[in-house]
mmCIF file of C-alpha atoms in Angstrom:
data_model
loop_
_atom_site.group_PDB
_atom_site.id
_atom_site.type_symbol
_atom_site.label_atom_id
_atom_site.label_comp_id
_atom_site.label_asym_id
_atom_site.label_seq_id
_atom_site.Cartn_x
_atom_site.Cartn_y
_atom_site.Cartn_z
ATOM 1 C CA UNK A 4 14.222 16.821 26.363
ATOM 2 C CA UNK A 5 12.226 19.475 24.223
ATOM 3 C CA UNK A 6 12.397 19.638 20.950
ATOM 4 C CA UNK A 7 9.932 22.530 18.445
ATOM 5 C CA UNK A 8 9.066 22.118 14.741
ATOM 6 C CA UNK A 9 6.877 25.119 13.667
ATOM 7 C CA UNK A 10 7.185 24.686 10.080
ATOM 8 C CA UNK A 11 4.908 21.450 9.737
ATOM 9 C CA UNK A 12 1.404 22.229 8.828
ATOM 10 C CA UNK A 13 -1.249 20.450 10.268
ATOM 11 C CA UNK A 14 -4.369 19.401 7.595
ATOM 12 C CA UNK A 15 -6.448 16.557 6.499
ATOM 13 C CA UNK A 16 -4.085 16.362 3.065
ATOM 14 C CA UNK A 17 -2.902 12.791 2.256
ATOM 15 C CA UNK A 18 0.478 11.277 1.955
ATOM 16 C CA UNK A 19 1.249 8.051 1.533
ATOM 17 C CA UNK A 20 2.397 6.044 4.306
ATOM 18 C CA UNK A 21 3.147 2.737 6.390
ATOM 19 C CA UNK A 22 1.125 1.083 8.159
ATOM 20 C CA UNK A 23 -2.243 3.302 7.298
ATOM 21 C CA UNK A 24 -3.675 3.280 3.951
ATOM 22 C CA UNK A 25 -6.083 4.206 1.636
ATOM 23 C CA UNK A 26 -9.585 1.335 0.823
ATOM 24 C CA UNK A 27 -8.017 -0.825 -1.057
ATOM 25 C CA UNK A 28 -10.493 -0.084 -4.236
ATOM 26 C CA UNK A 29 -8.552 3.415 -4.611
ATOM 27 C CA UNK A 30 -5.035 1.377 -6.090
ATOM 28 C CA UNK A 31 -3.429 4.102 -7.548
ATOM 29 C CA UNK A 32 -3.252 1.652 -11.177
ATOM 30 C CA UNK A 33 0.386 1.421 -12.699
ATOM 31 C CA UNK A 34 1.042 0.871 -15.581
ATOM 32 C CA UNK A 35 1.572 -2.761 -16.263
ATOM 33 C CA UNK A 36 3.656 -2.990 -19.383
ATOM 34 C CA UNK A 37 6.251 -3.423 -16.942
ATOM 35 C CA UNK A 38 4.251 -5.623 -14.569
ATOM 36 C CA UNK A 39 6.023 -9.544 -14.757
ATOM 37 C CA UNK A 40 4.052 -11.396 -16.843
ATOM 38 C CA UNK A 41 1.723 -13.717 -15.698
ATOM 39 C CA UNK A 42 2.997 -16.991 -14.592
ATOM 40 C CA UNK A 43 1.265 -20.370 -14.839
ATOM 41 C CA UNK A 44 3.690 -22.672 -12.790
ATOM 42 C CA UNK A 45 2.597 -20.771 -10.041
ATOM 43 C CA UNK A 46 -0.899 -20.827 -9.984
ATOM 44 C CA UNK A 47 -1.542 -23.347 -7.998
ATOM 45 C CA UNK A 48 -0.630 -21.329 -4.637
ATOM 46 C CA UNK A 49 -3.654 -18.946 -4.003
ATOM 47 C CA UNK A 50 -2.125 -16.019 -1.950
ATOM 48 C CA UNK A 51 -5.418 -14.151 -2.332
ATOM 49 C CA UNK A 52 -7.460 -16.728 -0.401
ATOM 50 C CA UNK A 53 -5.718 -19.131 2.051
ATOM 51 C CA UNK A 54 -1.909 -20.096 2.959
ATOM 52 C CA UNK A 55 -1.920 -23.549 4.303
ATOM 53 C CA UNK A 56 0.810 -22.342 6.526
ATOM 54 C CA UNK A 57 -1.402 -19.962 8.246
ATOM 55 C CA UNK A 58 0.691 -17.051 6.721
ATOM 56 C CA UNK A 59 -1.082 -13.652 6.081
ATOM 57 C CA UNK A 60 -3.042 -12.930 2.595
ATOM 58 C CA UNK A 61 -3.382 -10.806 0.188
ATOM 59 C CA UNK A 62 -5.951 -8.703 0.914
ATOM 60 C CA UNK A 63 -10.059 -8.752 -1.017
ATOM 61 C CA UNK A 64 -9.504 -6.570 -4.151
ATOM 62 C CA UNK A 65 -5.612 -6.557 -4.729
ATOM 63 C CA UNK A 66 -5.001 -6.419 -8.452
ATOM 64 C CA UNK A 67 -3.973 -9.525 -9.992
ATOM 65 C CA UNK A 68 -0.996 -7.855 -11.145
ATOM 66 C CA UNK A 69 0.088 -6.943 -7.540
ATOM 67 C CA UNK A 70 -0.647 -10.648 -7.104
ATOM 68 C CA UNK A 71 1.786 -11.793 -10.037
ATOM 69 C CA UNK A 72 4.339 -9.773 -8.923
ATOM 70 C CA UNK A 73 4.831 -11.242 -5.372
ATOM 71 C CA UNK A 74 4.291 -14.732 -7.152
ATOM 72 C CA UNK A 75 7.415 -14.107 -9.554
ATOM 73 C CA UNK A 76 9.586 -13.628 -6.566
ATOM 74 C CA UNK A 77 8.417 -15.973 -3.965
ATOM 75 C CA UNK A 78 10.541 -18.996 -5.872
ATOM 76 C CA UNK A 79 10.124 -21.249 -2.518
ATOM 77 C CA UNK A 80 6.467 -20.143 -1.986
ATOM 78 C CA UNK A 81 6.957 -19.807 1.497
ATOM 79 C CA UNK A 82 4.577 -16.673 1.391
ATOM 80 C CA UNK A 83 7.026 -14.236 2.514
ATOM 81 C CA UNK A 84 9.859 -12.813 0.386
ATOM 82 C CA UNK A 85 13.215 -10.854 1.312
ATOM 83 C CA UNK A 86 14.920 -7.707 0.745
ATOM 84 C CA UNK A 87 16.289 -9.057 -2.542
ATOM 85 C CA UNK A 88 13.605 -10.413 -4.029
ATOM 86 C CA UNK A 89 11.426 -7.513 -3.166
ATOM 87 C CA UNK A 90 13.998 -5.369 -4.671
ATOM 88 C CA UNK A 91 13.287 -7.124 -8.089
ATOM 89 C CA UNK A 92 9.227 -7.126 -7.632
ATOM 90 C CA UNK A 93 9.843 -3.253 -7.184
ATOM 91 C CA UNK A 94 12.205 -2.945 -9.879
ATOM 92 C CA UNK A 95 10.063 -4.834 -12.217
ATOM 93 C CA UNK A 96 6.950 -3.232 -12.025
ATOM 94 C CA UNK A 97 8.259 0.163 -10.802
ATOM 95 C CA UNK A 98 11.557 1.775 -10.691
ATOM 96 C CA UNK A 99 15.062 0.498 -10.359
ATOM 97 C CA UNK A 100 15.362 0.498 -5.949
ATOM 98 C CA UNK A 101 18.714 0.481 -4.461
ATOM 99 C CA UNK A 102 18.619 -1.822 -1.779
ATOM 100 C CA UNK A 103 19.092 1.722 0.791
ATOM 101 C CA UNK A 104 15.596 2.499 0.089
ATOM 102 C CA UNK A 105 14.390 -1.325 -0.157
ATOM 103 C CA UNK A 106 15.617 -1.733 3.319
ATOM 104 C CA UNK A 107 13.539 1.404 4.487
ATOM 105 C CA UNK A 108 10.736 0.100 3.264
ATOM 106 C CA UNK A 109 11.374 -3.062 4.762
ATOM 107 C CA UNK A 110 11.472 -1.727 8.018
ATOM 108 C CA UNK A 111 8.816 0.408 7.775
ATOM 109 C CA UNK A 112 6.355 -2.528 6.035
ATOM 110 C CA UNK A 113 7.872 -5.392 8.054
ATOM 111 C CA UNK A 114 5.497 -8.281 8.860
ATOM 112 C CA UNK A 115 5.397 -8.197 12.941
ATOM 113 C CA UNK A 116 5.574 -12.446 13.044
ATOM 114 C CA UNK A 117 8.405 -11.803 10.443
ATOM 115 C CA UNK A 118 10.675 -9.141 11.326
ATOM 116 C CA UNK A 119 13.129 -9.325 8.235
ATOM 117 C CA UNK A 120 10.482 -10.162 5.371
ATOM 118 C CA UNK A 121 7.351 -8.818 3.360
ATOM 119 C CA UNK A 122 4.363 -11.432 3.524
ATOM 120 C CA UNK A 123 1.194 -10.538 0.855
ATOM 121 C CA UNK A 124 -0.816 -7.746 3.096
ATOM 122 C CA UNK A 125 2.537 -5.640 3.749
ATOM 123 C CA UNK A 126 3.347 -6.506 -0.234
ATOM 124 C CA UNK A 127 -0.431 -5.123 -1.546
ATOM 125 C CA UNK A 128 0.341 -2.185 1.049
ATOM 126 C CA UNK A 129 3.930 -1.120 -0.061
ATOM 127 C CA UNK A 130 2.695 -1.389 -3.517
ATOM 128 C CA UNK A 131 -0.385 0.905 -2.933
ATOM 129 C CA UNK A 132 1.858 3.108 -1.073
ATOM 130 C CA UNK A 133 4.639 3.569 -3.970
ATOM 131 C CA UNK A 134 2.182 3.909 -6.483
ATOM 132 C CA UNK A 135 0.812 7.684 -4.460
ATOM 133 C CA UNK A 136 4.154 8.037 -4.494
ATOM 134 C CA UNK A 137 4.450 7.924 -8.241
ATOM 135 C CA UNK A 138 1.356 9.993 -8.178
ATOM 136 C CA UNK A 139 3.476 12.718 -6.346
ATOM 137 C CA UNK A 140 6.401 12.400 -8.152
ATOM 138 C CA UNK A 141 4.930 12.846 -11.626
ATOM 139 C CA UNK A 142 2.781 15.626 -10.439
ATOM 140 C CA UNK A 143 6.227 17.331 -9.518
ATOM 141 C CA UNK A 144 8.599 16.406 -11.618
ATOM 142 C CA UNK A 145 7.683 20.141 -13.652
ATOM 143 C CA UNK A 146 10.470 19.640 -16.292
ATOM 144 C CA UNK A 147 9.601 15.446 -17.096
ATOM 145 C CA UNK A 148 13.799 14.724 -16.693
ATOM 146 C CA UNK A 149 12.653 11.641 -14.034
ATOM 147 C CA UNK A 150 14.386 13.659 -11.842
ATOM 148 C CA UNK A 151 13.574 15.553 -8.464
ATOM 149 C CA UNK A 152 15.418 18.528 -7.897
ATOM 150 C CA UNK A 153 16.024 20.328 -4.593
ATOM 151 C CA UNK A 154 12.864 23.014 -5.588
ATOM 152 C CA UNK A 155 10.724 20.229 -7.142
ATOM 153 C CA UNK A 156 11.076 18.121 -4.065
ATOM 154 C CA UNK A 157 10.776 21.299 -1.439
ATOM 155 C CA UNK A 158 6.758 21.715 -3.570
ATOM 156 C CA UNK A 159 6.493 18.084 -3.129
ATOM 157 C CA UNK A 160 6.443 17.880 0.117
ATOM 158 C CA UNK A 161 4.717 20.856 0.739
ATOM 159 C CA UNK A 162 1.663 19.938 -1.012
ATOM 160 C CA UNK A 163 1.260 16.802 0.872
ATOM 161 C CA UNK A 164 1.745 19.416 4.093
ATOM 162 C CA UNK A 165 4.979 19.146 5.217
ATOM 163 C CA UNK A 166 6.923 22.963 5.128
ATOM 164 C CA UNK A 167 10.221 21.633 5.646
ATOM 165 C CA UNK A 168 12.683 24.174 6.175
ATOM 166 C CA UNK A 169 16.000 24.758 3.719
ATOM 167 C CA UNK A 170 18.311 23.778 6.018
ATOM 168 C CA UNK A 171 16.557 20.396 6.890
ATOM 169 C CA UNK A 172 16.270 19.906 3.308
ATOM 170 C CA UNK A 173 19.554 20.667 2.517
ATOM 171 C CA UNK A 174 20.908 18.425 5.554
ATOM 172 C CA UNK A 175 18.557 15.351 4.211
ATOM 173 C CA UNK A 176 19.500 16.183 -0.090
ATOM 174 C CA UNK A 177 23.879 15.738 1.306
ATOM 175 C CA UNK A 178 23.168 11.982 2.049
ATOM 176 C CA UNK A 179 22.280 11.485 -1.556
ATOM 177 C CA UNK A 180 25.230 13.765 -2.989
ATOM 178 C CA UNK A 181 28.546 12.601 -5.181
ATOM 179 C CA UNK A 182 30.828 15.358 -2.765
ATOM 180 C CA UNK A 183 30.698 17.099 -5.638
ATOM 181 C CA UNK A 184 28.884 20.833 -6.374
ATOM 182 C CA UNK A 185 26.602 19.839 -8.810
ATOM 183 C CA UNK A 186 23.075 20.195 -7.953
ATOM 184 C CA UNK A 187 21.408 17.060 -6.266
ATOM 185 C CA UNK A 188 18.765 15.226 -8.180
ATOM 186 C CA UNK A 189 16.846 12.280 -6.903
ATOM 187 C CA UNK A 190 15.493 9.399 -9.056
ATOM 188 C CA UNK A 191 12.138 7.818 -7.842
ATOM 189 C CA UNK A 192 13.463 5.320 -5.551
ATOM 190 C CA UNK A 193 15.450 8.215 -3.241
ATOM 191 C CA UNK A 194 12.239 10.544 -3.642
ATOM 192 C CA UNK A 195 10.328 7.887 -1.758
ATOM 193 C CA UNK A 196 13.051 7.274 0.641
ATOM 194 C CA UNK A 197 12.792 11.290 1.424
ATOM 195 C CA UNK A 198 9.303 11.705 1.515
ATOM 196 C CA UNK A 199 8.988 8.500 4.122
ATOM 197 C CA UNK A 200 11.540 9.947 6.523
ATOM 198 C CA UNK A 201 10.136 13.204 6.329
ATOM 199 C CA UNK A 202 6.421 11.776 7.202
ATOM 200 C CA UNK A 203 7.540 9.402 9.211
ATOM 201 C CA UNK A 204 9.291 11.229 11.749
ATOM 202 C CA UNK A 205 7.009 13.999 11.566
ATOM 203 C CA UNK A 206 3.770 11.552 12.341
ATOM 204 C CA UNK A 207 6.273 10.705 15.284
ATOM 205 C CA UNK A 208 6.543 14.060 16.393
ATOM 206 C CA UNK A 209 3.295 14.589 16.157
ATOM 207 C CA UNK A 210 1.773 11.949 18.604
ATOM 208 C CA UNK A 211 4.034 13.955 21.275
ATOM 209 C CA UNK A 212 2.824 16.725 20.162
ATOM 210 C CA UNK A 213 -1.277 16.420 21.096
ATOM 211 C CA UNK A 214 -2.057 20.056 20.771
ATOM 212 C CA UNK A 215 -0.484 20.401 17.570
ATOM 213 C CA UNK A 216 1.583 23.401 18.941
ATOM 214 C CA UNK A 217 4.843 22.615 17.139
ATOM 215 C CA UNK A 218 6.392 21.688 20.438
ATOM 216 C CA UNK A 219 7.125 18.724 22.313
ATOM 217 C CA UNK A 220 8.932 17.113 25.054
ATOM 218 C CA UNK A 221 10.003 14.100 25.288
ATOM 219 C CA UNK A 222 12.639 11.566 27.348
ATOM 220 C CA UNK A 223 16.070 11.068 25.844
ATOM 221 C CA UNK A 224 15.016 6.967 25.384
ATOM 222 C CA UNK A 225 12.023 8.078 23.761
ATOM 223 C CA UNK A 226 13.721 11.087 21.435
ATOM 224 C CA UNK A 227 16.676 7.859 20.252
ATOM 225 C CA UNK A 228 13.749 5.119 19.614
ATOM 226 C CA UNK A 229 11.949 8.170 17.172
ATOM 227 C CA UNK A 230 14.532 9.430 15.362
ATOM 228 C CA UNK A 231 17.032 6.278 15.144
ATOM 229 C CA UNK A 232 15.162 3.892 12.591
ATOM 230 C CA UNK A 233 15.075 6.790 10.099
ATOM 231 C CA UNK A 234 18.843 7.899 10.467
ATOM 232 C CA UNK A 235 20.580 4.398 10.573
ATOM 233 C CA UNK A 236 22.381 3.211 7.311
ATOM 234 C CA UNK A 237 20.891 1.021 5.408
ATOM 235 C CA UNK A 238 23.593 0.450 3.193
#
């Protein structure tokens, strides 16, 4: 199977990103007046150093309020947490997330010994990785309505390098329409859900496409295992 893509542009730009990510030092710092507050009762589990059940940590450097977050959710402190309650930790110190995008994010942050939940690392990750995303969406969002329009989100993405054509963007802006003709806007939570699919599958093409020619080919197995994780519902 061959498939082209000559409107990608290949640079050194950044976007954010599962699983690589920036030194942890370079936390893009929300704001935490939304942040859970602190919480003594669970203080006595240290995430950031050891898990007596040999679960992963969070890593040197995470803010404590990245910390606090994950502790406010984990009720059972098992060290891991589930779509729901990462829903709220994003909710609280972010954005409203409908559990669509929570689930992408899931997936695409998903500890490997843990298929179907978020341990500290992938936590501390996500959360640097949503905060660039903020970044972006500020930057963007000209007007200040806390909404992305169709032009505002076509500049988005091509200032973290990705020229995605009209139609593709038109084609990936339906999903989030009423069936109605007004205009499609996206609140924060569906501008991250876009801008992952979009990088992800392009850093997909991309490994099959070594000589960055905007052209690959590919087996039909291959082609499904790409481009089915980012199409599925995950309603």
């Amino acid at each position: 199977m061959s498939s082209s893509s000559g409107r990608y542009r290949y640079q050194p730009q950044y976007s954010p990103s599962a699983p690589q990510q920036p030194p942890y030092s370079s936390y893009y710092q929300t704001s935490t007046s939304n942040a859970p507050p602190p919480s003594n009762s669970s203080s006595n589990y240290n995430y950031a150093n050891v898990s007596s059940s040999g679960n992963s940590t969070f890593p040197p450097g995470t803010p404590q309020d990245v910390i606090t977050s994950f502790q406010m959710v984990d009720r059972d402190r098992s060290g891991f947490i589930d779509e729901r309650e990462l829903q709220q930790a994003l909710s609280s110190g972010f954005h409203h997330f409908n559990l669509r995008t929570i689930r992408l994010l899931m997936f695409l942050f998903k500890n490997p010994h843990q298929p179907l939940a978020v341990g500290p690392k992938e936590f501390a990750a996500l959360w640097s990785c949503l905060g660039q995303w903020r970044g972006i969406f500020e930057r963007y969002d000209k007007d200040r309505s806390g909404k992305i329009d169709p032009l505002e989100l076509r500049d988005a993405l091509y200032g973290i390098g990705y020229a995605v054509p009209g139609s593709v963007l038109q084609l990936l802006l339906s999903k989030y329409g009423d069936g109605s003709v007004r205009r499609v806007e996206l609140g924060f939570d569906s501008f991250v859900e876009c801008g992952l699919i979009i990088k992800g599958l392009t850093d997909k093409f991309k490994e099959k496409d070594t000589r960055y020619t905007g052209s690959a080919t590919l087996s039909y197995d291959a082609f499904m295992t790409m481009v089915l994780p980012f199409l599925v519902s995950y309603d």
